Each structure stands twice: as structure tokens, then as C-alpha cells.
PDB file of C-alpha atoms in Angstrom:
ATOM      1  CA  MET I 134     106.183  96.268 117.184  1.00  0.00           C
ATOM      2  CA  ARG I 135     105.784  98.386 113.966  1.00  0.00           C
ATOM      3  CA  ASP I 136     109.218  99.873 114.492  1.00  0.00           C
ATOM      4  CA  LEU I 137     110.788  96.645 114.802  1.00  0.00           C
ATOM      5  CA  VAL I 138     109.201  95.127 111.464  1.00  0.00           C
ATOM      6  CA  ALA I 139     110.292  98.596 109.973  1.00  0.00           C
ATOM      7  CA  THR I 140     114.034  97.785 110.568  1.00  0.00           C
ATOM      8  CA  LEU I 141     114.182  94.194 109.616  1.00  0.00           C
ATOM      9  CA  LYS I 142     112.810  94.967 106.165  1.00  0.00           C
ATOM     10  CA  LEU I 143     115.648  97.549 105.506  1.00  0.00           C
ATOM     11  CA  ILE I 144     118.786  95.907 104.441  1.00  0.00           C
ATOM     12  CA  PRO I 145     120.895  98.463 102.972  1.00  0.00           C
ATOM     13  CA  VAL I 146     124.008  97.234 100.608  1.00  0.00           C
ATOM     14  CA  LYS I 147     126.782  99.657 101.589  1.00  0.00           C
ATOM     15  CA  GLU I 148     128.734  99.166  98.591  1.00  0.00           C
ATOM     16  CA  VAL I 149     126.070 100.232  96.508  1.00  0.00           C
ATOM     17  CA  ILE I 150     125.263 103.089  99.174  1.00  0.00           C
ATOM     18  CA  SER I 151     128.569 104.584  99.654  1.00  0.00           C
ATOM     19  CA  GLY I 152     129.565 107.552  98.219  1.00  0.00           C
ATOM     20  CA  ASN I 153     126.569 107.728  95.856  1.00  0.00           C
ATOM     21  CA  ARG I 154     123.487 110.031  95.341  1.00  0.00           C
ATOM     22  CA  ILE I 155     120.289 108.319  96.340  1.00  0.00           C
ATOM     23  CA  VAL I 156     116.725 108.956  95.530  1.00  0.00           C
ATOM     24  CA  LEU I 157     113.836 107.441  96.971  1.00  0.00           C
ATOM     25  CA  CYS I 158     110.619 106.784  95.456  1.00  0.00           C
ATOM     26  CA  GLU I 159     108.107 106.666  98.454  1.00  0.00           C
ATOM     27  CA  ASP I 160     104.321 105.929  97.751  1.00  0.00           C
ATOM     28  CA  SER I 161     103.487 108.436 100.731  1.00  0.00           C
ATOM     29  CA  ILE I 162     104.767 110.323 103.653  1.00  0.00           C
ATOM     30  CA  VAL I 163     102.367 109.604 106.405  1.00  0.00           C
ATOM     31  CA  ARG I 164     104.034 110.048 109.689  1.00  0.00           C
ATOM     32  CA  GLY I 165     107.685 110.383 108.030  1.00  0.00           C
ATOM     33  CA  THR I 166     108.907 108.090 111.222  1.00  0.00           C
ATOM     34  CA  GLN I 167     109.968 105.622 109.063  1.00  0.00           C
ATOM     35  CA  LEU I 168     111.725 107.820 106.171  1.00  0.00           C
ATOM     36  CA  LYS I 169     113.600 109.984 109.297  1.00  0.00           C
ATOM     37  CA  ASN I 170     114.193 107.443 111.484  1.00  0.00           C
ATOM     38  CA  TYR I 171     115.427 104.205 109.659  1.00  0.00           C
ATOM     39  CA  THR I 172     115.502 104.592 105.992  1.00  0.00           C
ATOM     40  CA  VAL I 173     117.498 107.808 105.479  1.00  0.00           C
ATOM     41  CA  LYS I 174     119.436 107.241 108.932  1.00  0.00           C
ATOM     42  CA  LYS I 175     120.506 103.748 107.381  1.00  0.00           C
ATOM     43  CA  LEU I 176     121.487 105.479 104.186  1.00  0.00           C
ATOM     44  CA  TRP I 177     123.760 108.147 106.047  1.00  0.00           C
ATOM     45  CA  GLU I 178     125.411 105.614 108.076  1.00  0.00           C
ATOM     46  CA  CYS I 179     126.171 103.531 104.811  1.00  0.00           C
ATOM     47  CA  GLY I 180     128.015 106.848 103.418  1.00  0.00           C
ATOM     48  CA  ALA I 181     125.495 108.213 101.033  1.00  0.00           C
ATOM     49  CA  LYS I 182     126.676 111.352  99.628  1.00  0.00           C
ATOM     50  CA  GLU I 183     123.370 112.852  99.079  1.00  0.00           C
ATOM     51  CA  VAL I 184     119.580 111.488 100.169  1.00  0.00           C
ATOM     52  CA  HIS I 185     116.567 112.847  97.964  1.00  0.00           C
ATOM     53  CA  ILE I 186     112.902 111.994  98.491  1.00  0.00           C
ATOM     54  CA  ARG I 187     110.057 111.689  95.843  1.00  0.00           C
ATOM     55  CA  PRO I 188     106.990 110.739  97.235  1.00  0.00           C
ATOM     56  CA  ALA I 189     104.331 109.568  94.671  1.00  0.00           C
ATOM     57  CA  CYS I 190     101.486 110.990  97.011  1.00  0.00           C
ATOM     58  CA  PRO I 191     100.321 114.454  97.818  1.00  0.00           C
ATOM     59  CA  PRO I 192     101.038 115.223 101.577  1.00  0.00           C
ATOM     60  CA  LEU I 193      98.086 113.692 103.831  1.00  0.00           C
ATOM     61  CA  MET I 194      96.314 116.461 105.595  1.00  0.00           C
ATOM     62  CA  PHE I 195      93.685 114.483 107.232  1.00  0.00           C
ATOM     63  CA  PRO I 196      93.602 111.413 109.098  1.00  0.00           C
ATOM     64  CA  CYS I 197      91.713 108.082 107.704  1.00  0.00           C
ATOM     65  CA  ARG I 198      88.675 107.342 109.892  1.00  0.00           C
ATOM     66  CA  PHE I 199      88.650 103.676 108.615  1.00  0.00           C
ATOM     67  CA  ALA I 200      92.245 102.976 109.119  1.00  0.00           C
ATOM     68  CA  LEU I 201      93.840 102.572 113.008  1.00  0.00           C
ATOM     69  CA  SER I 202      97.217 103.631 111.807  1.00  0.00           C
ATOM     70  CA  THR I 203      96.384 107.260 111.796  1.00  0.00           C
ATOM     71  CA  ARG I 204      93.939 108.382 114.097  1.00  0.00           C
ATOM     72  CA  SER I 205      94.638 112.152 114.625  1.00  0.00           C
ATOM     73  CA  LYS I 206      95.786 115.048 112.657  1.00  0.00           C
ATOM     74  CA  GLY I 207      98.900 115.291 114.848  1.00  0.00           C
ATOM     75  CA  GLU I 208     100.593 112.180 113.825  1.00  0.00           C
ATOM     76  CA  LEU I 209     100.685 113.377 110.117  1.00  0.00           C
ATOM     77  CA  ALA I 210     103.702 115.079 108.724  1.00  0.00           C
ATOM     78  CA  ALA I 211     102.233 117.524 106.573  1.00  0.00           C
ATOM     79  CA  ARG I 212     100.378 118.618 109.773  1.00  0.00           C
ATOM     80  CA  LYS I 213     103.437 118.751 111.682  1.00  0.00           C
ATOM     81  CA  ALA I 214     105.442 120.909 108.896  1.00  0.00           C
ATOM     82  CA  ILE I 215     102.134 122.944 108.704  1.00  0.00           C
ATOM     83  CA  GLN I 216     102.540 123.523 112.636  1.00  0.00           C
ATOM     84  CA  ALA I 217     106.386 124.396 112.616  1.00  0.00           C
ATOM     85  CA  ILE I 218     105.637 127.513 109.759  1.00  0.00           C
ATOM     86  CA  GLU I 219     102.585 128.822 111.517  1.00  0.00           C
ATOM     87  CA  GLY I 220     103.625 128.180 115.225  1.00  0.00           C
ATOM     88  CA  ARG I 221     100.134 126.473 115.973  1.00  0.00           C
ATOM     89  CA  ASP I 222      97.978 123.813 114.601  1.00  0.00           C
ATOM     90  CA  ILE I 223      95.244 125.444 112.092  1.00  0.00           C
ATOM     91  CA  GLU I 224      92.044 124.476 110.885  1.00  0.00           C
ATOM     92  CA  ASP I 225      91.880 125.908 107.379  1.00  0.00           C
ATOM     93  CA  VAL I 226      94.605 123.935 105.322  1.00  0.00           C
ATOM     94  CA  ARG I 227      93.443 125.429 102.002  1.00  0.00           C
ATOM     95  CA  GLY I 228      96.527 127.203 101.370  1.00  0.00           C
ATOM     96  CA  TYR I 229      98.753 124.203 101.909  1.00  0.00           C
ATOM     97  CA  ILE I 230      96.791 121.644  99.425  1.00  0.00           C
ATOM     98  CA  ASP I 231      97.927 123.506  96.138  1.00  0.00           C
ATOM     99  CA  GLN I 232     101.060 122.655  95.140  1.00  0.00           C
ATOM    100  CA  ARG I 233     101.624 125.958  93.075  1.00  0.00           C
ATOM    101  CA  SER I 234     100.864 127.979  96.320  1.00  0.00           C
ATOM    102  CA  LYS I 235     103.386 129.478  98.279  1.00  0.00           C
ATOM    103  CA  LYS I 236     102.535 127.883 101.620  1.00  0.00           C
ATOM    104  CA  TYR I 237     102.694 124.452 100.032  1.00  0.00           C
ATOM    105  CA  GLN I 238     106.253 124.924  98.666  1.00  0.00           C
ATOM    106  CA  GLN I 239     107.492 126.415 101.997  1.00  0.00           C
ATOM    107  CA  MET I 240     105.814 123.093 103.586  1.00  0.00           C
ATOM    108  CA  TRP I 241     107.487 120.793 101.451  1.00  0.00           C
ATOM    109  CA  ASN I 242     110.984 122.668 101.219  1.00  0.00           C
ATOM    110  CA  GLY I 243     111.631 124.435 104.350  1.00  0.00           C
ATOM    111  CA  SER I 244     109.508 123.938 107.107  1.00  0.00           C
ATOM    112  CA  GLY I 245     112.036 122.995 109.685  1.00  0.00           C
ATOM    113  CA  ARG I 246     111.812 118.868 109.017  1.00  0.00           C
ATOM    114  CA  ASN I 247     115.408 117.706 108.905  1.00  0.00           C
ATOM    115  CA  TRP I 248     115.421 114.405 107.595  1.00  0.00           C
ATOM    116  CA  GLU I 249     119.027 113.604 108.317  1.00  0.00           C
TER     117      GLU I 249
END
């Protein structure tokens, strides 16, 4: 149901998108599925020249114990990126929290994520 709602609320205007560089300002990236599977995919299909994503929130490292939407660390895009870098899940993510650190930059810029 969540996936269906996500696709219904995204109505791209091809005439505006085609041939242009697009910057998405996202409030946060929790799992990354909506961005990867729906939003960015639709932008590429409509002929976007480039797609850039600018989240307003730091990467979410821990699930919310009060919300049903993120029950485990394994669901979070940031944790998946760390796992891709480290080759396994790690408990101590302090090196990935400081945005000035080399590990944070690696997680954000080159962790093997492919939004296309």
C-alpha cells in the first residue's frame, strides 16, 4: 500500500524535466526506496540530464522505537551504505556520524549506492 501511495503522488511534468539538471530537496532519507524506486526513476524516464539529491537531515543511523515505519537498523539507507563499505554491519558508527570525517564522506559520496 505504501508503494502504491508513493507512485500516485508523483506526477512528473516531462516538458519541465526533459533535458534539465534536477536538484531534489528531500526532508530526509530513511530507507531510500521511494527516491530510488520511484522519484529518481521517473525523473530519468522523463529525460532528466542530471539528478542531484540534497537531504535536509543527516543520515538516519538508528530506527525510531516509537514509529512503525523503521523497526530495524537494516532498513535504514545509511546503515546499508555503511554495510557496503565495511562488508558487514557494525555497532560502532561514530566514525560515520561526523560530516567532516572521511568515513562520513565515503558513506555519502561513494558507498556503492546507485540512484539510477
